[in-house]
Coordinates of C-alpha atoms in Angstrom, one line a residue:
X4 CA 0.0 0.0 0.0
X5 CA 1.5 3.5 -1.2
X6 CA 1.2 6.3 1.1
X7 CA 0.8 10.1 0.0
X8 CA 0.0 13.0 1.9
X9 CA -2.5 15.8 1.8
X10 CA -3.2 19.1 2.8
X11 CA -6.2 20.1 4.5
X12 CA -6.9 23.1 6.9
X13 CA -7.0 21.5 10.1
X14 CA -10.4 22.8 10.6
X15 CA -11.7 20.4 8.8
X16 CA -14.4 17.3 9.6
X17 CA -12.8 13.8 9.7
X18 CA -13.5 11.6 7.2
X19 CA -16.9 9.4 7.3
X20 CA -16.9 6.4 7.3
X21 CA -17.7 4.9 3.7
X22 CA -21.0 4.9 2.6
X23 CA -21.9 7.6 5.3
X24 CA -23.2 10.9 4.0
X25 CA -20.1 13.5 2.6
X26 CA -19.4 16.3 5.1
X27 CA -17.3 18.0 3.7
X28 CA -13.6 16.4 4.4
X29 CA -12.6 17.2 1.2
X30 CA -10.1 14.0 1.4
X31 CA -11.3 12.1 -1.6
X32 CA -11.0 15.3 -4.2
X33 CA -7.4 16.3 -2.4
X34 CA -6.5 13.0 -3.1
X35 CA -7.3 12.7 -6.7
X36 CA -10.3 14.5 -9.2
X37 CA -13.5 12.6 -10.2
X38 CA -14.6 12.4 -13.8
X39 CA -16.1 16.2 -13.4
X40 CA -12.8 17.3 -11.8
X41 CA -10.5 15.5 -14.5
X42 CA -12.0 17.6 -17.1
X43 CA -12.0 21.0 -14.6
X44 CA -8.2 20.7 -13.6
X45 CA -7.1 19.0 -16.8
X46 CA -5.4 16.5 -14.8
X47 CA -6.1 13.1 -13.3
X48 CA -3.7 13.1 -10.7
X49 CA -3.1 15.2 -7.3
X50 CA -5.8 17.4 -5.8
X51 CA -8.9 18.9 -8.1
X52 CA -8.7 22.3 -8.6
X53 CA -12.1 23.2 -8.2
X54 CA -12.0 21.6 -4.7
X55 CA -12.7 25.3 -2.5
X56 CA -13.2 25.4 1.3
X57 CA -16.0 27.3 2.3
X58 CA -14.5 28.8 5.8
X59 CA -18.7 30.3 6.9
X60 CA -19.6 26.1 6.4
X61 CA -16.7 24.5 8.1
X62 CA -16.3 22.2 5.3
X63 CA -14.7 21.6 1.7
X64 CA -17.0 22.2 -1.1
X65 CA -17.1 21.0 -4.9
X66 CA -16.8 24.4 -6.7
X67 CA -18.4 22.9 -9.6
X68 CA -21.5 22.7 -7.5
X69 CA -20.7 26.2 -5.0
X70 CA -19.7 27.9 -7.7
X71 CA -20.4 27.2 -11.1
X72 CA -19.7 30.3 -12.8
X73 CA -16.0 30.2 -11.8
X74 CA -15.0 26.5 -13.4
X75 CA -17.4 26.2 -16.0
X76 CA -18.2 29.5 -17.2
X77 CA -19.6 28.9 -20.4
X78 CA -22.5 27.1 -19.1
X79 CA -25.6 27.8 -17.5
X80 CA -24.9 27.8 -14.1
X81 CA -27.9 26.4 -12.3
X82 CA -27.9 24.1 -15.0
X83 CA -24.4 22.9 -14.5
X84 CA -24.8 23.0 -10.7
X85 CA -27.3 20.3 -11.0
X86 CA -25.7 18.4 -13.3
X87 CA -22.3 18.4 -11.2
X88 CA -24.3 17.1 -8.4
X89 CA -25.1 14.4 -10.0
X90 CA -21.9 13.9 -11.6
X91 CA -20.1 14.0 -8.0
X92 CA -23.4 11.9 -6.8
X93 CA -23.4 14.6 -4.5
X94 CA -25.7 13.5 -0.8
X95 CA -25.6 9.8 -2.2
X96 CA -22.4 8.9 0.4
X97 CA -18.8 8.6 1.2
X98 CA -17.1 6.1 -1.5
X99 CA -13.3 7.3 -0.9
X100 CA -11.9 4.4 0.6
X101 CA -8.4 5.8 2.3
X102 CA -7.3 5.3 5.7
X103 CA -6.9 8.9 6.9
X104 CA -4.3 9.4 8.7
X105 CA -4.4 13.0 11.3
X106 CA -1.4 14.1 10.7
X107 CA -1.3 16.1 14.4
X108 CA -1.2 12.6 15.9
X109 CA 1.3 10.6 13.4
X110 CA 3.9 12.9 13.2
X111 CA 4.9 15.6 10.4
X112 CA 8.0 15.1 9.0
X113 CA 8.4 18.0 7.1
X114 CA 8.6 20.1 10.7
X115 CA 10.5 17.2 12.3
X116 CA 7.9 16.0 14.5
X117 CA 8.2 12.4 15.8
X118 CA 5.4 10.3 15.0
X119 CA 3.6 9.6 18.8

């Protein structure tokens, strides 16, 4: 099993458990793109970048859905926000199945921190 790491702002809601509803983690579009996201960052590896925290929420967001406007301008946007939600099958549940790892608790190495 290959390891990588992520960057989320700490405020952030743990991961659910698979097949409980998203809240927002934002672990599984840091991680890689979906379909939607492939074609928004043009790449199919390494965070999506219409992945957008919404600080007032508390939670990560899929800017194709929050804000339409901004990654697929030349669309309709309450038409595209629909359709991204069910492109990212948005409410349906958590299908990212990585074993999070809080990095306050295993260590960072980049600042030297020991694992605990």
């Amino acid at each position: 099993m290959s390891t990588r790491r992520i960057l989320l702002v700490p405020e952030a809601p743990p991961k659910p458990a698979t097949g409980e509803p998203c809240n927002g983690c934002g672990v599984c579009c840091a991680a890689e793109p979906c379909p939607l996201g492939v074609w928004i960052s043009r790449r199919r590896h390494g965070a999506c970048a219409a992945l957008v925290w919404a600080a007032d929420e508390g939670r990560y967001r899929c800017g194709a859905i929050a804000e339409p406007g901004r990654h697929l301008p030349w669309l309709p946007s309450a038409w595209t926000a629909r359709l991204a939600r069910r492109w990212v099958a948005a409410g349906v549940g958590c299908d990212a199945d990585y074993e999070v790892l809080d990095g306050r608790r295993a260590g960072d190495a980049a600042n030297g921190d020991p694992a605990r």
